[in-house]
Amino acid sequence: MLKKYLFLTKPGILFGNFVTTLGGYFVATQGFVDFLLLLLTLLGTTLVVASGCVVNNVIDQDIDQKMQRTQNRALVQKTISVPVALAFALVLGVIGFGILWFWVNAYAFLFAVIGFVVYVGFYSLWTKRTTIHQTIVGSISGASPPVIGYTAVVGQFDMGALLIFLGYAFWQMPHSWAIAIYRFDDYKNANIPILPVARSIYRTKIESFIYVVLFTLTMNALFIYGYANWIYVIILNALCIYWLYLGVIGFKAENDQLWAKRYFLFSVLLITIISISFSFTSTLPANPIVFF
C-alpha cells in the first residue's frame, strides 16, 4: 500500500526536481554549504512537488486510463480513492509549504507557490487539454525548484535567479517534447494537444533545436555575469554541443521513437551533470544585479 502512495507522487518527477533544486542551491553557495538549510530546502520543495503531482493524478484520471504507461496508476485502478488522494496531497503540501515558510525564507515559499499554482491550475486543469502552448506553461513550474534552491540561500531575486529560471525553463521544452514523441501514441489516444501530436514531429524537432540553443546561450550567461567559472563553461558547452548534435541527427532518424528516447535520456543526464557541477564551479559575482 505504501508503494501505491509513493508512486502517486511520481518519483521520477520528484528526483528531477530534487536535482534541479540542488543546482540552484549550489549556484548561490559558491561551495560553502549550510547542510541544514540544504536539507530543509530539499525536503520542503520535494513535499510541495509531491503534493502537486498527487493533485495532478486526481485531475488526469480520465486521461491516464487512455494511456498505456499510466493505465495502472492507483486512481485509475480505484485502489486509492479521490478523497484519500486529496487528503494525502493536502498533508504533503501543508508540511512542504510550512517548512519553506518557517525554516527557509519567504522567497523560497513564494516560488514554491508559483510553481504549485502554475502546475495544478494553469497546466493540469487548463492548458494541458486545450493548447499546444501547454509545455511553455508547464516549464514555469518546472523551473521553479532551482529558483527555490537559489533564493533559499541569497534571499533575493537577482540576475542569477533570473538566468537559472530561464535556463531551466528552456531545458523543459525539448525534454518534454522528447517524451511526447517517444510516447506519441499514448498522447494521441488521450487527445492531448502537445506539439508533436497537434502539429508534427518534424516541427517539434525544429523547435526543440531552437530551445536547446536558447538553453545554451542562457546558461552561458551565468559565466558572463560572474556566477560560474571556466570549468563550468567547458562542461556546459561540451554537453550542449552533443545535445545539439542529437537534435541534428534526429532529422534523419529512421525510428522517431527510438531517437526521442535517446534524446530524452540525454536531457536528463545533461541537467543532472550541470546541476551537480555547480557545487564546484559556482562563483560570487562582483556586482550582482538585484531585482527584488
PDB file of C-alpha atoms in Angstrom:
ATOM      1  CA  MET A   1       0.000   0.000   0.000  1.00  0.00           C
ATOM      2  CA  LEU A   2       2.853   2.408   0.793  1.00  0.00           C
ATOM      3  CA  LYS A   3       4.254   1.753  -2.672  1.00  0.00           C
ATOM      4  CA  LYS A   4       0.975   2.932  -4.227  1.00  0.00           C
ATOM      5  CA  TYR A   5       1.156   6.212  -2.335  1.00  0.00           C
ATOM      6  CA  LEU A   6       4.792   6.648  -3.308  1.00  0.00           C
ATOM      7  CA  PHE A   7       4.004   6.209  -6.997  1.00  0.00           C
ATOM      8  CA  LEU A   8       1.116   8.653  -6.619  1.00  0.00           C
ATOM      9  CA  THR A   9       3.783  11.333  -6.026  1.00  0.00           C
ATOM     10  CA  LYS A  10       5.575  10.468  -9.329  1.00  0.00           C
ATOM     11  CA  PRO A  11       9.095   9.574  -8.063  1.00  0.00           C
ATOM     12  CA  GLY A  12      10.706  10.357 -11.436  1.00  0.00           C
ATOM     13  CA  ILE A  13       9.469  13.930 -11.309  1.00  0.00           C
ATOM     14  CA  LEU A  14      10.488  14.194  -7.652  1.00  0.00           C
ATOM     15  CA  PHE A  15      14.025  13.099  -8.495  1.00  0.00           C
ATOM     16  CA  GLY A  16      14.275  15.580 -11.372  1.00  0.00           C
ATOM     17  CA  ASN A  17      13.116  18.459  -9.201  1.00  0.00           C
ATOM     18  CA  PHE A  18      15.406  17.329  -6.374  1.00  0.00           C
ATOM     19  CA  VAL A  19      18.384  17.564  -8.735  1.00  0.00           C
ATOM     20  CA  THR A  20      17.426  20.970 -10.149  1.00  0.00           C
ATOM     21  CA  THR A  21      16.798  22.354  -6.650  1.00  0.00           C
ATOM     22  CA  LEU A  22      20.323  21.223  -5.790  1.00  0.00           C
ATOM     23  CA  GLY A  23      21.592  23.046  -8.877  1.00  0.00           C
ATOM     24  CA  GLY A  24      20.016  26.349  -7.901  1.00  0.00           C
ATOM     25  CA  TYR A  25      21.228  25.971  -4.324  1.00  0.00           C
ATOM     26  CA  PHE A  26      24.807  25.248  -5.400  1.00  0.00           C
ATOM     27  CA  VAL A  27      24.925  28.290  -7.708  1.00  0.00           C
ATOM     28  CA  ALA A  28      24.168  30.506  -4.725  1.00  0.00           C
ATOM     29  CA  THR A  29      26.519  28.895  -2.195  1.00  0.00           C
ATOM     30  CA  GLN A  30      29.827  29.161  -4.120  1.00  0.00           C
ATOM     31  CA  GLY A  31      30.901  25.923  -2.452  1.00  0.00           C
ATOM     32  CA  PHE A  32      30.067  26.878   1.144  1.00  0.00           C
ATOM     33  CA  VAL A  33      27.088  24.662   2.001  1.00  0.00           C
ATOM     34  CA  ASP A  34      24.819  25.077   5.007  1.00  0.00           C
ATOM     35  CA  PHE A  35      23.696  21.452   5.170  1.00  0.00           C
ATOM     36  CA  LEU A  36      20.732  22.092   7.475  1.00  0.00           C
ATOM     37  CA  LEU A  37      19.381  24.780   5.155  1.00  0.00           C
ATOM     38  CA  LEU A  38      20.019  22.499   2.174  1.00  0.00           C
ATOM     39  CA  LEU A  39      18.129  19.641   3.822  1.00  0.00           C
ATOM     40  CA  LEU A  40      15.160  21.852   4.727  1.00  0.00           C
ATOM     41  CA  THR A  41      15.054  23.365   1.239  1.00  0.00           C
ATOM     42  CA  LEU A  42      15.166  19.974  -0.457  1.00  0.00           C
ATOM     43  CA  LEU A  43      12.595  18.478   1.898  1.00  0.00           C
ATOM     44  CA  GLY A  44      10.169  21.387   1.622  1.00  0.00           C
ATOM     45  CA  THR A  45      10.456  21.590  -2.153  1.00  0.00           C
ATOM     46  CA  THR A  46      10.119  17.830  -2.635  1.00  0.00           C
ATOM     47  CA  LEU A  47       6.967  17.689  -0.493  1.00  0.00           C
ATOM     48  CA  VAL A  48       5.378  20.608  -2.390  1.00  0.00           C
ATOM     49  CA  VAL A  49       6.181  18.987  -5.736  1.00  0.00           C
ATOM     50  CA  ALA A  50       4.832  15.663  -4.458  1.00  0.00           C
ATOM     51  CA  SER A  51       1.607  17.372  -3.412  1.00  0.00           C
ATOM     52  CA  GLY A  52       1.205  18.882  -6.869  1.00  0.00           C
ATOM     53  CA  CYS A  53       1.848  15.518  -8.516  1.00  0.00           C
ATOM     54  CA  VAL A  54      -0.828  13.820  -6.419  1.00  0.00           C
ATOM     55  CA  VAL A  55      -3.368  16.503  -7.353  1.00  0.00           C
ATOM     56  CA  ASN A  56      -2.309  16.111 -10.994  1.00  0.00           C
ATOM     57  CA  ASN A  57      -3.078  12.385 -10.730  1.00  0.00           C
ATOM     58  CA  VAL A  58      -6.557  13.220  -9.486  1.00  0.00           C
ATOM     59  CA  ILE A  59      -7.155  15.664 -12.349  1.00  0.00           C
ATOM     60  CA  ASP A  60      -5.752  13.344 -15.034  1.00  0.00           C
ATOM     61  CA  GLN A  61      -7.702  10.180 -14.213  1.00  0.00           C
ATOM     62  CA  ASP A  62      -9.678  10.285 -17.455  1.00  0.00           C
ATOM     63  CA  ILE A  63      -6.507  10.869 -19.492  1.00  0.00           C
ATOM     64  CA  ASP A  64      -4.457   8.258 -17.645  1.00  0.00           C
ATOM     65  CA  GLN A  65      -6.893   5.448 -18.421  1.00  0.00           C
ATOM     66  CA  LYS A  66      -6.340   6.062 -22.150  1.00  0.00           C
ATOM     67  CA  MET A  67      -2.539   5.918 -21.979  1.00  0.00           C
ATOM     68  CA  GLN A  68      -0.695   2.612 -21.814  1.00  0.00           C
ATOM     69  CA  ARG A  69       2.024   3.836 -19.466  1.00  0.00           C
ATOM     70  CA  THR A  70      -0.476   5.264 -16.947  1.00  0.00           C
ATOM     71  CA  GLN A  71      -3.329   2.737 -17.054  1.00  0.00           C
ATOM     72  CA  ASN A  72      -2.149   1.026 -13.880  1.00  0.00           C
ATOM     73  CA  ARG A  73      -1.980   4.111 -11.679  1.00  0.00           C
ATOM     74  CA  ALA A  74      -3.754   3.734  -8.350  1.00  0.00           C
ATOM     75  CA  LEU A  75      -6.502   6.252  -9.065  1.00  0.00           C
ATOM     76  CA  VAL A  76      -7.269   4.686 -12.437  1.00  0.00           C
ATOM     77  CA  GLN A  77      -7.446   1.226 -10.860  1.00  0.00           C
ATOM     78  CA  LYS A  78      -9.521   2.642  -7.949  1.00  0.00           C
ATOM     79  CA  THR A  79      -7.133   1.201  -5.348  1.00  0.00           C
ATOM     80  CA  ILE A  80      -6.882   4.689  -3.806  1.00  0.00           C
ATOM     81  CA  SER A  81      -9.979   6.898  -3.652  1.00  0.00           C
ATOM     82  CA  VAL A  82     -10.057  10.538  -4.726  1.00  0.00           C
ATOM     83  CA  PRO A  83     -10.831  11.886  -1.212  1.00  0.00           C
ATOM     84  CA  VAL A  84      -7.920   9.922   0.262  1.00  0.00           C
ATOM     85  CA  ALA A  85      -5.585  11.111  -2.501  1.00  0.00           C
ATOM     86  CA  LEU A  86      -6.594  14.735  -1.964  1.00  0.00           C
ATOM     87  CA  ALA A  87      -6.106  14.384   1.794  1.00  0.00           C
ATOM     88  CA  PHE A  88      -2.656  12.929   1.121  1.00  0.00           C
ATOM     89  CA  ALA A  89      -1.843  15.870  -1.181  1.00  0.00           C
ATOM     90  CA  LEU A  90      -3.057  18.326   1.468  1.00  0.00           C
ATOM     91  CA  VAL A  91      -0.803  16.834   4.143  1.00  0.00           C
ATOM     92  CA  LEU A  92       2.208  16.849   1.833  1.00  0.00           C
ATOM     93  CA  GLY A  93       1.528  20.441   0.765  1.00  0.00           C
ATOM     94  CA  VAL A  94       0.946  21.830   4.251  1.00  0.00           C
ATOM     95  CA  ILE A  95       4.170  20.270   5.559  1.00  0.00           C
ATOM     96  CA  GLY A  96       6.191  21.305   2.493  1.00  0.00           C
ATOM     97  CA  PHE A  97       4.978  24.887   2.376  1.00  0.00           C
ATOM     98  CA  GLY A  98       5.318  25.113   6.152  1.00  0.00           C
ATOM     99  CA  ILE A  99       8.974  24.072   6.048  1.00  0.00           C
ATOM    100  CA  LEU A 100       9.771  26.642   3.350  1.00  0.00           C
ATOM    101  CA  TRP A 101       7.893  29.456   5.136  1.00  0.00           C
ATOM    102  CA  PHE A 102       9.087  28.870   8.715  1.00  0.00           C
ATOM    103  CA  TRP A 103      12.587  27.443   8.203  1.00  0.00           C
ATOM    104  CA  VAL A 104      13.804  28.695   4.818  1.00  0.00           C
ATOM    105  CA  ASN A 105      12.513  32.106   3.691  1.00  0.00           C
ATOM    106  CA  ALA A 106       9.658  33.978   2.022  1.00  0.00           C
ATOM    107  CA  TYR A 107      11.328  33.910  -1.409  1.00  0.00           C
ATOM    108  CA  ALA A 108      11.560  30.112  -1.434  1.00  0.00           C
ATOM    109  CA  PHE A 109       7.952  29.941  -0.249  1.00  0.00           C
ATOM    110  CA  LEU A 110       6.817  32.377  -2.967  1.00  0.00           C
ATOM    111  CA  PHE A 111       8.376  30.424  -5.813  1.00  0.00           C
ATOM    112  CA  ALA A 112       7.009  27.176  -4.395  1.00  0.00           C
ATOM    113  CA  VAL A 113       3.542  28.752  -4.505  1.00  0.00           C
ATOM    114  CA  ILE A 114       4.119  29.951  -8.070  1.00  0.00           C
ATOM    115  CA  GLY A 115       5.293  26.506  -9.186  1.00  0.00           C
ATOM    116  CA  PHE A 116       2.376  24.744  -7.491  1.00  0.00           C
ATOM    117  CA  VAL A 117      -0.325  27.090  -8.780  1.00  0.00           C
ATOM    118  CA  VAL A 118       1.014  27.015 -12.337  1.00  0.00           C
ATOM    119  CA  TYR A 119       1.357  23.214 -12.365  1.00  0.00           C
ATOM    120  CA  VAL A 120      -2.019  22.434 -10.834  1.00  0.00           C
ATOM    121  CA  GLY A 121      -4.119  25.352 -12.051  1.00  0.00           C
ATOM    122  CA  PHE A 122      -2.724  26.685 -15.301  1.00  0.00           C
ATOM    123  CA  TYR A 123      -1.165  23.456 -16.605  1.00  0.00           C
ATOM    124  CA  SER A 124      -3.122  20.449 -15.299  1.00  0.00           C
ATOM    125  CA  LEU A 125      -6.597  21.999 -15.181  1.00  0.00           C
ATOM    126  CA  TRP A 126      -6.379  24.180 -18.270  1.00  0.00           C
ATOM    127  CA  THR A 127      -3.641  24.266 -20.895  1.00  0.00           C
ATOM    128  CA  LYS A 128      -2.699  20.566 -20.942  1.00  0.00           C
ATOM    129  CA  ARG A 129      -6.048  19.777 -22.543  1.00  0.00           C
ATOM    130  CA  THR A 130      -6.574  22.876 -24.658  1.00  0.00           C
ATOM    131  CA  THR A 131      -3.424  24.268 -26.332  1.00  0.00           C
ATOM    132  CA  ILE A 132      -0.059  23.387 -27.853  1.00  0.00           C
ATOM    133  CA  HIS A 133       1.387  26.061 -25.549  1.00  0.00           C
ATOM    134  CA  GLN A 134       0.881  23.758 -22.555  1.00  0.00           C
ATOM    135  CA  THR A 135       4.596  22.929 -22.476  1.00  0.00           C
ATOM    136  CA  ILE A 136       5.565  26.596 -22.093  1.00  0.00           C
ATOM    137  CA  VAL A 137       3.160  26.911 -19.157  1.00  0.00           C
ATOM    138  CA  GLY A 138       4.466  23.700 -17.621  1.00  0.00           C
ATOM    139  CA  SER A 139       8.044  24.909 -17.972  1.00  0.00           C
ATOM    140  CA  ILE A 140       7.309  27.713 -15.493  1.00  0.00           C
ATOM    141  CA  SER A 141       6.502  25.200 -12.767  1.00  0.00           C
ATOM    142  CA  GLY A 142       9.435  23.029 -13.825  1.00  0.00           C
ATOM    143  CA  ALA A 143      11.837  25.955 -13.499  1.00  0.00           C
ATOM    144  CA  SER A 144      10.608  26.953 -10.035  1.00  0.00           C
ATOM    145  CA  PRO A 145      12.562  24.386  -7.916  1.00  0.00           C
ATOM    146  CA  PRO A 146      16.044  25.628  -8.945  1.00  0.00           C
ATOM    147  CA  VAL A 147      14.909  29.181  -8.143  1.00  0.00           C
ATOM    148  CA  ILE A 148      13.664  27.939  -4.774  1.00  0.00           C
ATOM    149  CA  GLY A 149      17.108  26.463  -4.144  1.00  0.00           C
ATOM    150  CA  TYR A 150      18.850  29.651  -5.224  1.00  0.00           C
ATOM    151  CA  THR A 151      16.683  32.118  -3.286  1.00  0.00           C
ATOM    152  CA  ALA A 152      16.829  29.908  -0.187  1.00  0.00           C
ATOM    153  CA  VAL A 153      20.475  30.956   0.092  1.00  0.00           C
ATOM    154  CA  VAL A 154      20.573  34.548  -1.165  1.00  0.00           C
ATOM    155  CA  GLY A 155      17.137  35.748  -0.018  1.00  0.00           C
ATOM    156  CA  GLN A 156      16.601  37.881  -3.131  1.00  0.00           C
ATOM    157  CA  PHE A 157      15.642  37.622  -6.799  1.00  0.00           C
ATOM    158  CA  ASP A 158      18.613  38.770  -8.826  1.00  0.00           C
ATOM    159  CA  MET A 159      20.224  38.166 -12.218  1.00  0.00           C
ATOM    160  CA  GLY A 160      21.417  34.728 -11.101  1.00  0.00           C
ATOM    161  CA  ALA A 161      17.877  33.679 -10.194  1.00  0.00           C
ATOM    162  CA  LEU A 162      16.518  35.030 -13.493  1.00  0.00           C
ATOM    163  CA  LEU A 163      19.100  33.191 -15.599  1.00  0.00           C
ATOM    164  CA  ILE A 164      18.508  29.977 -13.679  1.00  0.00           C
ATOM    165  CA  PHE A 165      14.766  30.308 -14.166  1.00  0.00           C
ATOM    166  CA  LEU A 166      15.056  30.972 -17.910  1.00  0.00           C
ATOM    167  CA  GLY A 167      17.702  28.309 -18.484  1.00  0.00           C
ATOM    168  CA  TYR A 168      15.839  25.529 -16.719  1.00  0.00           C
ATOM    169  CA  ALA A 169      12.567  26.609 -18.382  1.00  0.00           C
ATOM    170  CA  PHE A 170      14.170  26.421 -21.835  1.00  0.00           C
ATOM    171  CA  TRP A 171      15.516  22.953 -20.970  1.00  0.00           C
ATOM    172  CA  GLN A 172      11.987  21.762 -20.148  1.00  0.00           C
ATOM    173  CA  MET A 173      10.765  22.250 -23.728  1.00  0.00           C
ATOM    174  CA  PRO A 174      12.895  19.734 -25.700  1.00  0.00           C
ATOM    175  CA  HIS A 175      12.914  17.437 -22.673  1.00  0.00           C
ATOM    176  CA  SER A 176       9.101  17.306 -22.521  1.00  0.00           C
ATOM    177  CA  TRP A 177       8.611  17.093 -26.285  1.00  0.00           C
ATOM    178  CA  ALA A 178      11.020  14.150 -26.439  1.00  0.00           C
ATOM    179  CA  ILE A 179       8.727  12.262 -24.049  1.00  0.00           C
ATOM    180  CA  ALA A 180       5.735  13.158 -26.225  1.00  0.00           C
ATOM    181  CA  ILE A 181       7.448  11.836 -29.373  1.00  0.00           C
ATOM    182  CA  TYR A 182       8.587   8.678 -27.592  1.00  0.00           C
ATOM    183  CA  ARG A 183       5.061   8.122 -26.233  1.00  0.00           C
ATOM    184  CA  PHE A 184       3.355   9.548 -29.311  1.00  0.00           C
ATOM    185  CA  ASP A 185       0.536   7.004 -29.478  1.00  0.00           C
ATOM    186  CA  ASP A 186      -0.320   7.497 -25.805  1.00  0.00           C
ATOM    187  CA  TYR A 187      -0.654  11.249 -26.201  1.00  0.00           C
ATOM    188  CA  LYS A 188      -2.639  10.834 -29.435  1.00  0.00           C
ATOM    189  CA  ASN A 189      -5.043   8.331 -27.863  1.00  0.00           C
ATOM    190  CA  ALA A 190      -5.608  10.652 -24.922  1.00  0.00           C
ATOM    191  CA  ASN A 191      -6.232  13.560 -27.315  1.00  0.00           C
ATOM    192  CA  ILE A 192      -3.609  15.755 -25.641  1.00  0.00           C
ATOM    193  CA  PRO A 193      -2.721  18.655 -27.988  1.00  0.00           C
ATOM    194  CA  ILE A 194       1.007  18.620 -27.309  1.00  0.00           C
ATOM    195  CA  LEU A 195       3.159  19.887 -30.188  1.00  0.00           C
ATOM    196  CA  PRO A 196       4.166  16.628 -31.952  1.00  0.00           C
ATOM    197  CA  VAL A 197       0.559  15.401 -31.874  1.00  0.00           C
ATOM    198  CA  ALA A 198      -1.174  18.697 -32.670  1.00  0.00           C
ATOM    199  CA  ARG A 199       1.312  19.783 -35.349  1.00  0.00           C
ATOM    200  CA  SER A 200       4.046  17.355 -36.423  1.00  0.00           C
ATOM    201  CA  ILE A 201       7.120  15.532 -35.176  1.00  0.00           C
ATOM    202  CA  TYR A 202       9.230  17.399 -37.735  1.00  0.00           C
ATOM    203  CA  ARG A 203       8.136  20.800 -36.406  1.00  0.00           C
ATOM    204  CA  THR A 204       8.778  19.561 -32.876  1.00  0.00           C
ATOM    205  CA  LYS A 205      12.354  18.661 -33.801  1.00  0.00           C
ATOM    206  CA  ILE A 206      12.904  22.164 -35.215  1.00  0.00           C
ATOM    207  CA  GLU A 207      11.509  23.912 -32.145  1.00  0.00           C
ATOM    208  CA  SER A 208      13.419  21.567 -29.836  1.00  0.00           C
ATOM    209  CA  PHE A 209      16.663  22.523 -31.584  1.00  0.00           C
ATOM    210  CA  ILE A 210      15.841  26.227 -31.122  1.00  0.00           C
ATOM    211  CA  TYR A 211      15.197  25.758 -27.411  1.00  0.00           C
ATOM    212  CA  VAL A 212      18.451  23.873 -26.937  1.00  0.00           C
ATOM    213  CA  VAL A 213      20.235  26.869 -28.494  1.00  0.00           C
ATOM    214  CA  LEU A 214      18.356  29.218 -26.131  1.00  0.00           C
ATOM    215  CA  PHE A 215      19.229  26.988 -23.185  1.00  0.00           C
ATOM    216  CA  THR A 216      22.905  27.001 -24.184  1.00  0.00           C
ATOM    217  CA  LEU A 217      23.048  30.797 -24.519  1.00  0.00           C
ATOM    218  CA  THR A 218      21.191  31.428 -21.256  1.00  0.00           C
ATOM    219  CA  MET A 219      23.269  29.031 -19.198  1.00  0.00           C
ATOM    220  CA  ASN A 220      26.472  30.517 -20.652  1.00  0.00           C
ATOM    221  CA  ALA A 221      25.231  33.865 -19.372  1.00  0.00           C
ATOM    222  CA  LEU A 222      25.791  32.569 -15.826  1.00  0.00           C
ATOM    223  CA  PHE A 223      29.507  32.654 -16.618  1.00  0.00           C
ATOM    224  CA  ILE A 224      29.262  36.067 -18.317  1.00  0.00           C
ATOM    225  CA  TYR A 225      27.564  37.590 -15.262  1.00  0.00           C
ATOM    226  CA  GLY A 226      30.089  36.030 -12.879  1.00  0.00           C
ATOM    227  CA  TYR A 227      28.096  33.163 -11.378  1.00  0.00           C
ATOM    228  CA  ALA A 228      30.283  30.314 -12.676  1.00  0.00           C
ATOM    229  CA  ASN A 229      33.856  29.639 -13.732  1.00  0.00           C
ATOM    230  CA  TRP A 230      35.643  28.295 -16.822  1.00  0.00           C
ATOM    231  CA  ILE A 231      35.273  24.676 -15.747  1.00  0.00           C
ATOM    232  CA  TYR A 232      31.520  25.154 -15.869  1.00  0.00           C
ATOM    233  CA  VAL A 233      31.737  26.666 -19.347  1.00  0.00           C
ATOM    234  CA  ILE A 234      33.650  23.636 -20.640  1.00  0.00           C
ATOM    235  CA  ILE A 235      31.258  21.129 -19.059  1.00  0.00           C
ATOM    236  CA  LEU A 236      28.158  23.029 -20.167  1.00  0.00           C
ATOM    237  CA  ASN A 237      29.189  23.532 -23.776  1.00  0.00           C
ATOM    238  CA  ALA A 238      30.518  20.007 -24.250  1.00  0.00           C
ATOM    239  CA  LEU A 239      27.151  18.655 -23.143  1.00  0.00           C
ATOM    240  CA  CYS A 240      25.142  21.176 -25.148  1.00  0.00           C
ATOM    241  CA  ILE A 241      27.127  20.552 -28.340  1.00  0.00           C
ATOM    242  CA  TYR A 242      26.313  16.861 -28.064  1.00  0.00           C
ATOM    243  CA  TRP A 243      22.629  17.639 -27.353  1.00  0.00           C
ATOM    244  CA  LEU A 244      22.574  19.823 -30.461  1.00  0.00           C
ATOM    245  CA  TYR A 245      24.225  17.003 -32.399  1.00  0.00           C
ATOM    246  CA  LEU A 246      21.489  14.603 -31.266  1.00  0.00           C
ATOM    247  CA  GLY A 247      18.941  17.154 -32.425  1.00  0.00           C
ATOM    248  CA  VAL A 248      20.520  17.346 -35.875  1.00  0.00           C
ATOM    249  CA  ILE A 249      20.695  13.587 -36.412  1.00  0.00           C
ATOM    250  CA  GLY A 250      17.070  13.412 -35.298  1.00  0.00           C
ATOM    251  CA  PHE A 251      16.021  14.878 -38.652  1.00  0.00           C
ATOM    252  CA  LYS A 252      17.391  11.748 -40.342  1.00  0.00           C
ATOM    253  CA  ALA A 253      16.199   9.248 -37.743  1.00  0.00           C
ATOM    254  CA  GLU A 254      14.555   6.137 -39.184  1.00  0.00           C
ATOM    255  CA  ASN A 255      12.702   5.488 -35.939  1.00  0.00           C
ATOM    256  CA  ASP A 256      11.464   8.652 -34.217  1.00  0.00           C
ATOM    257  CA  GLN A 257      10.537   6.839 -31.000  1.00  0.00           C
ATOM    258  CA  LEU A 258      13.981   5.321 -30.504  1.00  0.00           C
ATOM    259  CA  TRP A 259      15.637   8.648 -31.308  1.00  0.00           C
ATOM    260  CA  ALA A 260      13.328  10.511 -28.913  1.00  0.00           C
ATOM    261  CA  LYS A 261      14.106   8.080 -26.091  1.00  0.00           C
ATOM    262  CA  ARG A 262      17.831   8.679 -26.590  1.00  0.00           C
ATOM    263  CA  TYR A 263      17.259  12.456 -26.813  1.00  0.00           C
ATOM    264  CA  PHE A 264      15.165  12.412 -23.637  1.00  0.00           C
ATOM    265  CA  LEU A 265      17.613  10.302 -21.631  1.00  0.00           C
ATOM    266  CA  PHE A 266      20.491  12.572 -22.580  1.00  0.00           C
ATOM    267  CA  SER A 267      18.498  15.638 -21.495  1.00  0.00           C
ATOM    268  CA  VAL A 268      18.156  14.064 -18.041  1.00  0.00           C
ATOM    269  CA  LEU A 269      21.870  13.243 -17.893  1.00  0.00           C
ATOM    270  CA  LEU A 270      22.789  16.748 -19.057  1.00  0.00           C
ATOM    271  CA  ILE A 271      20.711  18.631 -16.486  1.00  0.00           C
ATOM    272  CA  THR A 272      21.902  16.303 -13.708  1.00  0.00           C
ATOM    273  CA  ILE A 273      25.589  16.836 -14.527  1.00  0.00           C
ATOM    274  CA  ILE A 274      25.183  20.597 -14.896  1.00  0.00           C
ATOM    275  CA  SER A 275      23.221  20.926 -11.654  1.00  0.00           C
ATOM    276  CA  ILE A 276      25.766  18.926  -9.663  1.00  0.00           C
ATOM    277  CA  SER A 277      28.692  20.722 -11.312  1.00  0.00           C
ATOM    278  CA  PHE A 278      27.573  23.975  -9.720  1.00  0.00           C
ATOM    279  CA  SER A 279      28.799  22.537  -6.399  1.00  0.00           C
ATOM    280  CA  PHE A 280      32.384  23.148  -7.549  1.00  0.00           C
ATOM    281  CA  THR A 281      32.069  25.678 -10.382  1.00  0.00           C
ATOM    282  CA  SER A 282      29.902  28.478  -8.942  1.00  0.00           C
ATOM    283  CA  THR A 283      31.485  31.853  -8.158  1.00  0.00           C
ATOM    284  CA  LEU A 284      30.475  35.093  -6.485  1.00  0.00           C
ATOM    285  CA  PRO A 285      29.577  37.873  -8.983  1.00  0.00           C
ATOM    286  CA  ALA A 286      31.332  41.183  -8.387  1.00  0.00           C
ATOM    287  CA  ASN A 287      28.237  43.401  -8.747  1.00  0.00           C
ATOM    288  CA  PRO A 288      25.077  41.304  -8.791  1.00  0.00           C
ATOM    289  CA  ILE A 289      22.003  42.900 -10.356  1.00  0.00           C
ATOM    290  CA  VAL A 290      19.160  42.655  -7.830  1.00  0.00           C
ATOM    291  CA  PHE A 291      15.522  42.938  -8.990  1.00  0.00           C
ATOM    292  CA  PHE A 292      13.712  42.461  -5.669  1.00  0.00           C
TER     293      PHE A 292
END
